[in-house]
Short mmCIF file of C-alpha atoms and ligand atoms in Angstrom, two decimals:
data_model
loop_
_atom_site.label_atom_id
_atom_site.label_comp_id
_atom_site.label_asym_id
_atom_site.label_seq_id
_atom_site.Cartn_x
_atom_site.Cartn_y
_atom_site.Cartn_z
CA MET A 22 97.96 122.85 133.59
CA PRO A 23 94.33 123.02 134.68
CA ASN A 24 93.34 122.37 138.24
CA PRO A 25 92.58 118.60 138.51
CA ARG A 26 89.82 119.21 141.04
CA ILE A 27 87.91 121.13 138.43
CA VAL A 28 88.69 118.73 135.65
CA VAL A 29 87.22 115.62 137.28
CA PRO A 30 83.57 116.69 137.56
CA ILE A 31 83.70 118.10 134.05
CA ILE A 32 84.97 114.81 132.67
CA ALA A 33 82.14 113.05 134.47
CA SER A 34 79.55 115.38 133.04
CA PHE A 35 80.77 114.76 129.52
CA ALA A 36 81.21 111.02 129.88
CA ALA A 37 77.96 110.34 128.04
CA SER A 38 79.12 112.39 125.06
CA ALA A 39 82.40 110.53 124.99
CA ILE A 40 80.65 107.19 124.63
CA LEU A 41 78.87 108.47 121.53
CA ILE A 42 82.14 108.75 119.60
CA SER A 43 83.25 105.16 119.87
CA LYS A 44 82.91 102.37 122.33
CA ARG A 45 86.57 101.37 122.34
CA ASN A 46 89.77 103.07 123.42
CA ILE A 47 88.42 106.56 123.56
CA PHE A 48 89.76 108.81 126.21
CA PHE A 49 89.83 112.53 126.29
CA LYS A 50 89.40 115.32 128.75
CA ILE A 51 87.64 118.61 128.46
CA PHE A 52 89.36 121.41 130.29
CA CYS A 53 87.81 124.69 131.18
CA ASN A 54 90.71 126.79 132.21
CA LEU A 55 89.83 128.77 135.36
CA SER A 56 91.11 132.02 133.95
CA HIS A 57 88.82 131.57 130.98
CA HIS A 58 85.88 130.33 132.95
CA PHE A 59 83.50 132.74 131.28
CA SER A 60 85.17 132.66 127.90
CA SER A 61 83.24 131.21 125.01
CA GLN A 62 86.15 128.88 124.14
CA LEU A 63 86.38 125.28 125.18
CA THR A 64 89.45 123.07 124.95
CA LEU A 65 89.26 119.35 124.56
CA VAL A 66 92.42 117.42 125.36
CA ILE A 67 93.09 114.15 123.59
CA GLU A 68 95.94 112.34 125.26
CA GLU A 69 98.32 109.76 123.88
CA PHE A 70 97.74 106.23 125.14
CA TYR A 71 98.52 102.89 123.59
CA TYR A 72 95.92 101.92 121.01
CA HIS A 73 94.08 105.14 121.66
CA GLU A 74 91.94 105.14 118.53
CA LEU A 75 90.98 108.80 118.66
CA PHE A 76 94.51 110.06 119.32
CA LEU A 77 95.88 108.01 116.44
CA ALA A 78 93.10 109.18 114.14
CA VAL A 79 93.77 112.84 114.98
CA ASN A 80 97.47 112.22 114.35
CA THR A 81 96.78 110.83 110.89
CA TYR A 82 94.19 113.45 110.01
CA LEU A 83 96.28 116.42 111.11
CA GLY A 84 99.35 114.97 109.44
CA LYS A 85 97.53 115.17 106.14
CA LYS A 86 96.00 118.59 106.88
CA SER A 87 99.09 120.21 108.22
CA THR A 88 101.44 120.17 105.25
CA ALA A 89 100.03 123.43 103.88
CA SER A 90 100.08 125.53 107.02
CA ALA A 91 102.51 124.14 109.62
CA ARG A 92 106.10 125.33 110.01
CA ARG A 93 107.49 122.24 111.76
CA LEU A 94 106.45 118.72 110.82
CA THR A 95 107.55 115.26 111.85
CA ALA A 96 108.15 112.44 109.36
CA ILE A 97 107.96 108.69 109.92
CA LYS A 98 107.95 105.74 107.54
CA LYS A 99 106.53 102.37 108.61
CA GLU A 100 107.45 99.15 106.85
CA ILE A 101 103.89 98.26 105.80
CA GLU A 102 103.16 101.70 104.46
CA LYS A 103 104.11 103.00 101.08
CA ASN A 104 104.34 106.71 101.95
CA ILE A 105 106.12 108.71 104.60
CA ALA A 106 103.62 109.71 107.30
CA ILE A 107 103.72 113.38 108.21
CA GLY A 108 102.71 114.67 111.63
CA ILE A 109 102.72 118.04 113.33
CA ASP A 110 105.47 118.89 115.77
CA ARG A 111 105.00 120.05 119.37
CA ASN A 112 103.51 123.52 119.83
CA GLU A 113 102.46 123.75 116.22
CA GLU A 114 98.97 125.13 115.69
CA ILE A 115 96.70 123.96 112.94
CA PHE A 116 93.39 125.60 112.04
CA ASP A 117 90.54 123.59 110.61
CA VAL A 118 86.98 124.29 109.55
CA PHE A 119 84.21 121.74 109.79
CA GLU A 120 80.90 122.90 108.33
CA ASP A 121 80.68 126.36 109.97
CA ILE A 122 82.78 125.44 113.01
CA GLN A 123 86.28 126.87 113.27
CA VAL A 124 88.67 124.91 115.43
CA ARG A 125 92.28 125.21 116.51
CA TRP A 126 94.52 122.22 117.13
CA LYS A 127 97.75 122.33 119.10
CA LEU A 128 100.11 119.49 119.91
CA THR A 129 101.58 119.80 123.38
CA SER A 130 102.84 117.41 126.01
CA ILE A 131 101.95 116.74 129.61
CA GLU A 132 104.05 115.25 132.36
CA ASP A 133 102.17 112.39 133.94
CA THR A 134 103.45 110.53 136.99
CA GLU A 135 106.25 108.79 135.12
CA VAL A 136 105.85 109.36 131.45
CA ARG A 137 105.66 112.34 129.20
CA LEU A 138 102.56 112.10 127.06
CA LYS A 139 101.74 113.96 123.91
CA CYS A 140 98.31 115.50 123.70
CA TYR A 141 96.27 117.31 121.14
CA ASN A 142 94.37 120.36 122.36
CA LEU A 143 91.28 121.09 120.35
CA THR A 144 89.82 124.54 120.95
CA PHE A 145 86.49 125.77 119.63
CA ASP A 146 83.47 127.80 120.58
CA LYS A 147 81.56 126.21 123.46
CA LYS A 148 78.27 126.42 121.63
CA HIS A 149 79.54 123.82 119.13
CA LYS A 150 80.40 121.28 121.81
CA ASP A 151 77.75 118.71 120.77
CA ARG A 152 78.53 118.96 117.08
CA VAL A 153 82.26 118.66 117.70
CA LEU A 154 81.73 115.53 119.80
CA ASN A 155 79.05 113.91 117.68
CA SER A 156 80.01 114.96 114.17
CA TYR A 157 83.50 116.45 113.86
CA LEU A 158 85.40 113.79 115.82
CA PRO A 159 83.63 110.84 114.16
CA TYR A 160 84.36 112.57 110.83
CA ILE A 161 88.06 112.70 111.71
CA MET A 162 88.06 109.02 112.58
CA GLN A 163 86.45 108.19 109.27
CA GLN A 164 88.89 110.39 107.33
CA ALA A 165 91.85 108.86 109.14
CA LYS A 166 90.69 105.38 108.18
CA THR A 167 90.54 106.37 104.53
CA ILE A 168 94.00 107.98 104.66
CA GLU A 169 95.45 104.87 106.31
CA GLU A 170 93.90 102.59 103.69
CA GLN A 171 95.34 104.75 100.93
CA ASN A 172 98.72 104.76 102.57
CA LYS A 173 98.98 100.97 102.90
CA LYS A 174 100.99 99.09 100.30
CA ARG A 175 98.62 97.10 98.17
CA LYS A 176 99.30 93.48 97.34
CA ILE A 177 98.43 90.72 94.89
CA HIS A 178 97.70 87.45 96.64
CA MET A 179 97.36 84.08 94.96
CA LEU A 180 95.63 81.04 96.34
CA LEU A 181 98.01 78.10 96.61
CA GLY A 182 96.45 74.97 98.01
CA SER A 183 94.21 76.20 100.74
CA THR A 184 96.09 79.34 101.77
CA TRP A 185 96.67 82.77 100.30
CA GLN A 186 100.30 83.01 99.36
CA SER A 187 102.99 84.81 97.44
CA SER A 188 101.75 88.25 98.24
CA ILE A 189 103.66 90.63 96.03
CA GLU A 190 103.37 94.35 95.91
CA LEU A 191 100.76 95.57 93.46
CA ASN A 192 102.43 98.21 91.37
CA HIS A 193 100.70 97.64 88.05
CA PRO A 194 100.81 100.98 86.25
CA MET A 195 97.48 100.58 84.43
CA THR A 196 94.84 103.15 85.40
CA PHE A 197 91.66 104.46 83.82
CA ASP A 198 93.81 107.27 82.40
CA THR A 199 96.17 104.92 80.61
CA ILE A 200 93.92 102.03 79.57
CA ILE A 201 92.70 102.19 75.98
CA MET A 202 89.07 101.22 75.57
CA ASP A 203 85.74 102.50 74.35
CA THR A 204 85.27 105.83 76.15
CA GLU A 205 81.61 105.33 76.98
CA LEU A 206 82.25 101.87 78.35
CA LYS A 207 85.17 103.18 80.43
CA GLN A 208 82.97 105.93 81.85
CA ALA A 209 80.20 103.44 82.64
CA VAL A 210 82.64 101.20 84.54
CA MET A 211 84.09 104.15 86.46
CA ASP A 212 80.60 105.46 87.32
CA ASP A 213 79.57 102.04 88.53
CA LEU A 214 82.63 101.75 90.76
CA LYS A 215 82.15 105.27 92.07
CA THR A 216 78.52 104.54 92.96
CA PHE A 217 79.68 101.39 94.70
CA MET A 218 82.32 103.28 96.70
CA ASP A 219 79.87 105.97 97.79
CA ALA A 220 77.06 103.58 98.68
CA LYS A 221 78.07 102.56 102.19
CA GLU A 222 74.82 103.76 103.71
CA TYR A 223 72.78 102.14 100.96
CA TYR A 224 74.21 98.68 101.60
CA LYS A 225 73.65 99.10 105.32
CA ARG A 226 70.07 100.20 104.76
CA ILE A 227 69.11 97.33 102.48
CA GLY A 228 70.92 94.85 104.70
CA LYS A 229 73.36 93.59 102.08
CA ALA A 230 77.10 93.11 102.29
CA LYS A 231 79.11 95.62 100.30
CA LYS A 232 80.18 93.66 97.26
CA ARG A 233 79.73 93.83 93.51
CA ALA A 234 80.38 91.24 90.82
CA TYR A 235 81.64 91.87 87.29
CA LEU A 236 82.12 89.57 84.34
CA ILE A 237 85.00 90.76 82.13
CA TYR A 238 85.14 88.82 78.91
CA GLY A 239 86.99 89.07 75.62
CA PRO A 240 89.70 87.32 73.59
CA PRO A 241 93.24 87.00 75.00
CA GLY A 242 95.24 90.22 74.82
CA THR A 243 92.25 92.55 74.73
CA GLY A 244 92.97 94.04 78.14
CA LYS A 245 91.01 92.08 80.75
CA SER A 246 93.89 91.96 83.22
CA SER A 247 94.72 95.57 82.39
CA LEU A 248 91.15 96.58 83.24
CA ILE A 249 91.27 94.63 86.51
CA ALA A 250 94.47 96.47 87.46
CA ALA A 251 92.88 99.82 86.56
CA MET A 252 89.86 98.95 88.75
CA ALA A 253 92.05 97.96 91.70
CA ASN A 254 94.12 101.13 91.34
CA TYR A 255 90.99 103.26 91.12
CA LEU A 256 89.47 101.68 94.22
CA ASN A 257 92.79 101.45 96.00
CA TYR A 258 92.14 97.76 96.61
CA ASN A 259 94.32 94.67 96.83
CA ILE A 260 93.93 91.86 94.32
CA HIS A 261 93.27 88.22 95.24
CA GLU A 262 93.57 85.78 92.34
CA VAL A 263 92.10 82.30 92.27
CA TYR A 264 91.66 79.56 89.72
CA LEU A 265 88.20 78.13 89.80
CA SER A 266 89.68 74.63 90.05
CA ASP A 267 91.24 75.58 93.41
CA PHE A 268 87.81 75.17 94.91
CA ARG A 269 87.17 71.73 93.49
CA ARG A 270 88.32 69.95 96.65
CA GLY A 271 85.56 71.70 98.50
CA GLU A 272 87.86 74.32 100.05
CA ASP A 273 86.14 76.30 102.71
CA ILE A 274 85.21 79.22 100.52
CA ARG A 275 83.65 81.19 103.36
CA ASN A 276 86.74 80.93 105.47
CA LEU A 277 89.08 81.82 102.62
CA LEU A 278 87.10 84.87 101.73
CA LEU A 279 85.87 86.13 105.06
CA HIS A 280 89.01 86.00 107.13
CA TYR A 281 91.71 86.92 104.72
CA ILE A 282 90.32 89.40 102.25
CA THR A 283 89.79 93.07 102.97
CA ARG A 284 88.91 95.67 100.38
CA SER A 285 90.00 93.55 97.49
CA VAL A 286 89.26 92.62 93.91
CA LEU A 287 88.77 88.86 93.90
CA VAL A 288 89.66 87.62 90.40
CA ILE A 289 88.31 84.20 89.43
CA LYS A 290 90.23 82.74 86.50
CA GLY A 291 90.02 79.52 84.51
CA VAL A 292 86.23 79.57 84.23
CA ASP A 293 85.88 78.39 80.64
CA SER A 294 87.68 75.85 78.52
CA LYS A 295 89.25 78.59 76.40
CA THR A 296 91.28 79.90 79.32
CA GLU A 297 94.57 78.47 80.55
CA ALA A 298 93.93 74.75 81.05
CA THR A 299 95.50 73.96 84.41
CA ASP A 300 92.86 71.50 85.53
CA ASN A 301 91.08 68.36 84.42
CA LEU A 302 87.59 69.65 84.99
CA THR A 303 84.98 69.13 82.32
CA GLU A 304 83.04 72.15 81.07
CA VAL A 305 79.94 71.00 82.99
CA GLU A 306 81.92 70.60 86.22
CA LYS A 307 83.44 74.04 85.79
CA GLN A 308 80.11 75.74 85.32
CA ALA A 309 78.60 73.92 88.32
CA LEU A 310 81.58 74.92 90.46
CA LEU A 311 81.43 78.54 89.36
CA LEU A 312 77.72 78.71 90.09
CA LYS A 313 78.29 77.23 93.54
CA LEU A 314 81.14 79.66 94.25
CA LEU A 315 79.09 82.68 93.20
CA ARG A 316 76.13 81.58 95.28
CA VAL A 317 78.33 81.20 98.35
CA ILE A 318 79.87 84.63 97.74
CA ASN A 319 76.41 86.08 97.22
CA GLY A 320 75.30 84.83 100.61
CA LEU A 321 78.34 86.10 102.47
CA TRP A 322 77.95 88.71 105.14
CA LEU A 323 81.26 90.57 105.19
CA PRO A 324 82.70 91.95 108.42
CA ARG A 325 82.16 95.67 109.03
CA GLY A 326 84.32 97.91 106.88
CA ASN A 327 85.07 95.14 104.41
CA GLU A 328 84.24 95.54 100.75
CA LEU A 329 84.66 93.10 97.92
CA ILE A 330 84.69 93.32 94.15
CA ILE A 331 84.39 89.99 92.38
CA VAL A 332 85.65 89.73 88.81
CA ILE A 333 85.11 86.66 86.67
CA LYS A 334 87.64 86.69 83.88
CA SER A 335 86.59 84.81 80.79
CA ASN A 336 87.74 84.51 77.20
CA ASP A 337 84.34 83.48 75.92
CA ARG A 338 81.03 84.39 77.49
CA GLU A 339 79.22 81.82 75.34
CA MET A 340 80.95 79.04 77.28
CA LEU A 341 79.37 80.15 80.54
CA ASP A 342 76.20 78.67 81.98
CA PRO A 343 73.33 81.14 81.25
CA THR A 344 72.19 80.83 84.89
CA LEU A 345 75.35 82.68 85.88
CA LEU A 346 74.45 85.61 83.72
CA MET A 347 71.02 86.11 85.21
CA PRO A 348 70.65 89.28 87.30
CA GLY A 349 71.52 88.73 90.92
CA LEU A 350 74.83 86.95 90.62
CA ILE A 351 76.64 89.26 88.23
CA ASP A 352 76.03 93.00 88.42
CA MET A 353 77.79 94.17 85.28
CA GLN A 354 79.18 92.54 82.15
CA ILE A 355 82.12 94.19 80.41
CA GLN A 356 83.37 93.11 77.02
CA THR A 357 86.94 93.89 76.00
CA SER A 358 87.48 94.04 72.27
CA TYR A 359 89.93 93.95 69.43
CA CYS A 360 91.18 97.38 68.39
CA THR A 361 88.57 99.66 66.93
CA VAL A 362 89.23 102.90 65.06
CA PRO A 363 88.64 105.11 68.16
CA MET A 364 91.01 102.85 70.14
CA PHE A 365 93.62 103.20 67.38
CA GLU A 366 93.30 107.00 67.70
CA GLN A 367 93.76 106.82 71.46
CA PHE A 368 96.84 104.58 71.13
CA VAL A 369 98.56 106.73 68.52
CA ASN A 370 97.75 109.84 70.47
CA ARG A 371 99.13 108.33 73.68
CA TYR A 372 102.36 107.02 72.16
CA PHE A 373 103.22 109.62 69.50
CA ARG A 374 101.05 112.63 70.33
CA VAL A 375 99.53 112.32 66.85
CA PHE A 376 95.96 113.59 66.39
CA PHE A 377 93.78 112.82 63.39
CA ARG A 378 91.13 114.97 61.88
CA LYS A 379 90.16 111.82 60.06
CA VAL A 380 91.78 108.43 60.50
CA PRO A 381 93.39 107.33 57.18
CA GLU A 382 91.22 105.01 55.17
CA GLU A 383 93.89 102.31 54.94
CA ILE A 384 93.82 102.06 58.75
CA GLU A 385 90.03 101.90 58.89
CA GLU A 386 90.08 99.19 56.26
CA LEU A 387 92.78 97.28 58.11
CA LEU A 388 90.93 97.31 61.44
CA GLU A 389 87.77 96.18 59.71
CA LYS A 390 89.46 93.21 58.08
CA VAL A 391 92.04 92.12 60.62
CA LYS A 392 91.53 91.48 64.29
CA VAL A 393 94.40 93.17 66.10
CA THR A 394 94.44 92.95 69.89
CA PRO A 395 95.40 95.94 72.05
CA ALA A 396 98.28 93.77 73.32
CA GLU A 397 99.62 93.40 69.76
CA PHE A 398 99.17 97.12 69.22
CA ALA A 399 101.05 97.93 72.40
CA VAL A 400 103.99 95.73 71.37
CA GLU A 401 104.26 97.28 67.91
CA LEU A 402 103.90 100.80 69.28
CA THR A 403 106.78 100.35 71.70
CA ARG A 404 108.93 98.93 68.91
CA SER A 405 108.19 101.82 66.54
CA SER A 406 110.30 104.95 66.45
CA ASP A 407 107.47 107.22 65.27
CA TYR A 408 103.98 107.14 63.80
CA GLU A 409 105.23 106.59 60.22
CA ASP A 410 107.28 103.61 61.34
CA PHE A 411 104.23 102.21 63.18
CA ARG A 412 101.98 102.74 60.16
CA LYS A 413 104.37 100.77 57.94
CA LYS A 414 104.43 97.92 60.45
CA LEU A 415 100.65 97.87 60.57
CA CYS A 416 100.46 97.62 56.81
CA GLN A 417 102.83 94.64 56.94
CA ILE A 418 100.55 92.95 59.50
CA ARG A 419 97.73 93.74 57.19
CA SER A 420 99.16 91.96 54.15
CA ALA A 421 100.31 88.97 56.22
CA GLU A 422 96.96 88.61 58.04
CA ILE A 423 94.80 89.15 55.00
CA GLY A 424 96.92 86.59 53.18
CA LYS A 425 96.34 84.13 56.06
CA LYS A 426 92.60 84.76 55.86
CA MET A 427 92.57 84.05 52.15
CA ARG A 428 94.46 80.79 52.65
CA ARG A 429 91.98 79.52 55.25
N1 LIG B 521 93.09 98.06 76.51
C1 LIG B 521 94.41 98.19 76.65
N2 LIG B 521 94.98 99.38 76.83
C2 LIG B 521 96.31 99.50 76.94
N3 LIG B 521 97.16 98.44 76.90
C3 LIG B 521 96.64 97.22 76.73
C4 LIG B 521 95.23 97.03 76.61
N4 LIG B 521 94.99 95.72 76.46
C5 LIG B 521 96.16 95.11 76.48
N5 LIG B 521 97.17 95.99 76.65
C6 LIG B 521 98.60 95.66 76.73
O1 LIG B 521 98.73 94.27 76.46
C7 LIG B 521 99.23 93.55 77.61
C8 LIG B 521 98.44 92.24 77.79
O2 LIG B 521 97.07 92.53 78.00
P1 LIG B 521 96.16 91.88 79.14
O3 LIG B 521 96.98 90.91 79.95
O4 LIG B 521 95.48 92.95 79.89
O5 LIG B 521 95.12 91.08 78.27
P2 LIG B 521 94.10 89.93 78.73
O6 LIG B 521 92.85 90.15 77.95
O7 LIG B 521 93.98 89.91 80.20
O8 LIG B 521 94.83 88.64 78.22
P3 LIG B 521 94.65 87.09 78.73
O9 LIG B 521 93.26 86.68 78.44
O10 LIG B 521 95.67 86.36 77.89
O11 LIG B 521 95.00 87.08 80.19
C9 LIG B 521 99.04 94.51 78.77
O12 LIG B 521 100.04 94.33 79.75
C10 LIG B 521 99.16 95.88 78.11
O13 LIG B 521 100.51 96.25 77.97
#
């Protein structure tokens, strides 16, 4: 243990640096061990205290880092988290590199008056002191936040009356790897989301809340919900679902959105008369309500760290008020479609590992004449034993559907 009489003035001299890291719950000590008074190494001690933000962040960060190099780890699983959290055990040493700074972490414990506290010792070259305090530690706090977000179980919430209810775990398997859609469109959506995720500084600089609105439209069964699930999985967000009509009683939209939603995809359903009719609103009322809702959302200033994706799910874009589609309210419009030939290739490849040099003409002809939804495709594919079986089924659809068309 270092001599306390030496420690105190050193803490005082570094107090200003400590404040730079965070204003709340930060407490650490910098020890210069007497025997190493002229050494170039400096050790910073981060002690365990309740709600000690920095200690907890280091714990999370090192837990993630340590799995490759440590020999003894601790494991803990909290109810709200989906994964087991790994930590380093006492006396384990972990080496880390930040930019060109090499640091050594060691978990030890100290006996205080009554309790035994854990503490992380961070050792590095003295000349990096300012960068460790002002860059490395804030970086760790940021990384820890991201790890914690990723580790949390994600939920789907639905608005019932005026409260968010029935939160169920979001374990929809659809991802951008498994969804079948036009490849360029998929890439464009992923790029847009990636830009959004990386643009924290940009939103701060232009003074806008971090949110982005999408319109996803297409006939039933073409994969709108599947795309929403893929987006939420990609972003690692929750989903909040609302019917537009839920806001007709003048619910306090601001309150519902500001206080209960964090890093979520807010899905607005029932926006046109072709969607599930669960309300008595006229088309004009619906459009006016949707416009009002979007304007309120547009004017929201989200609390720090909060991010929101808004998705309007519609079966028919033509039913929507053109004012909604003007730039400013909706950032990107995405159309989901009936199966095209490239989508057919992706499906068959995914389910049966069949690759085509050229898709058979009968299939091309079929997809040109008959509108088959990806949902219908998915059902038939799961029912088919192999590609040949699937092809036969498709041809049956073809004669039935073409016959229907002729009768119309
Ligand atoms: N593009 C797709 N890629 C892979 N599977 C799909 C796709 N589209 C639909 N499916 C399959 O069909 C099912 C139903 O599709 P989904 O609910 O996403 O369609 P939707 O357009 O949201 O329909 P609705 O308008 O009726 O809500 C999905 O659970 C999935 O199994």
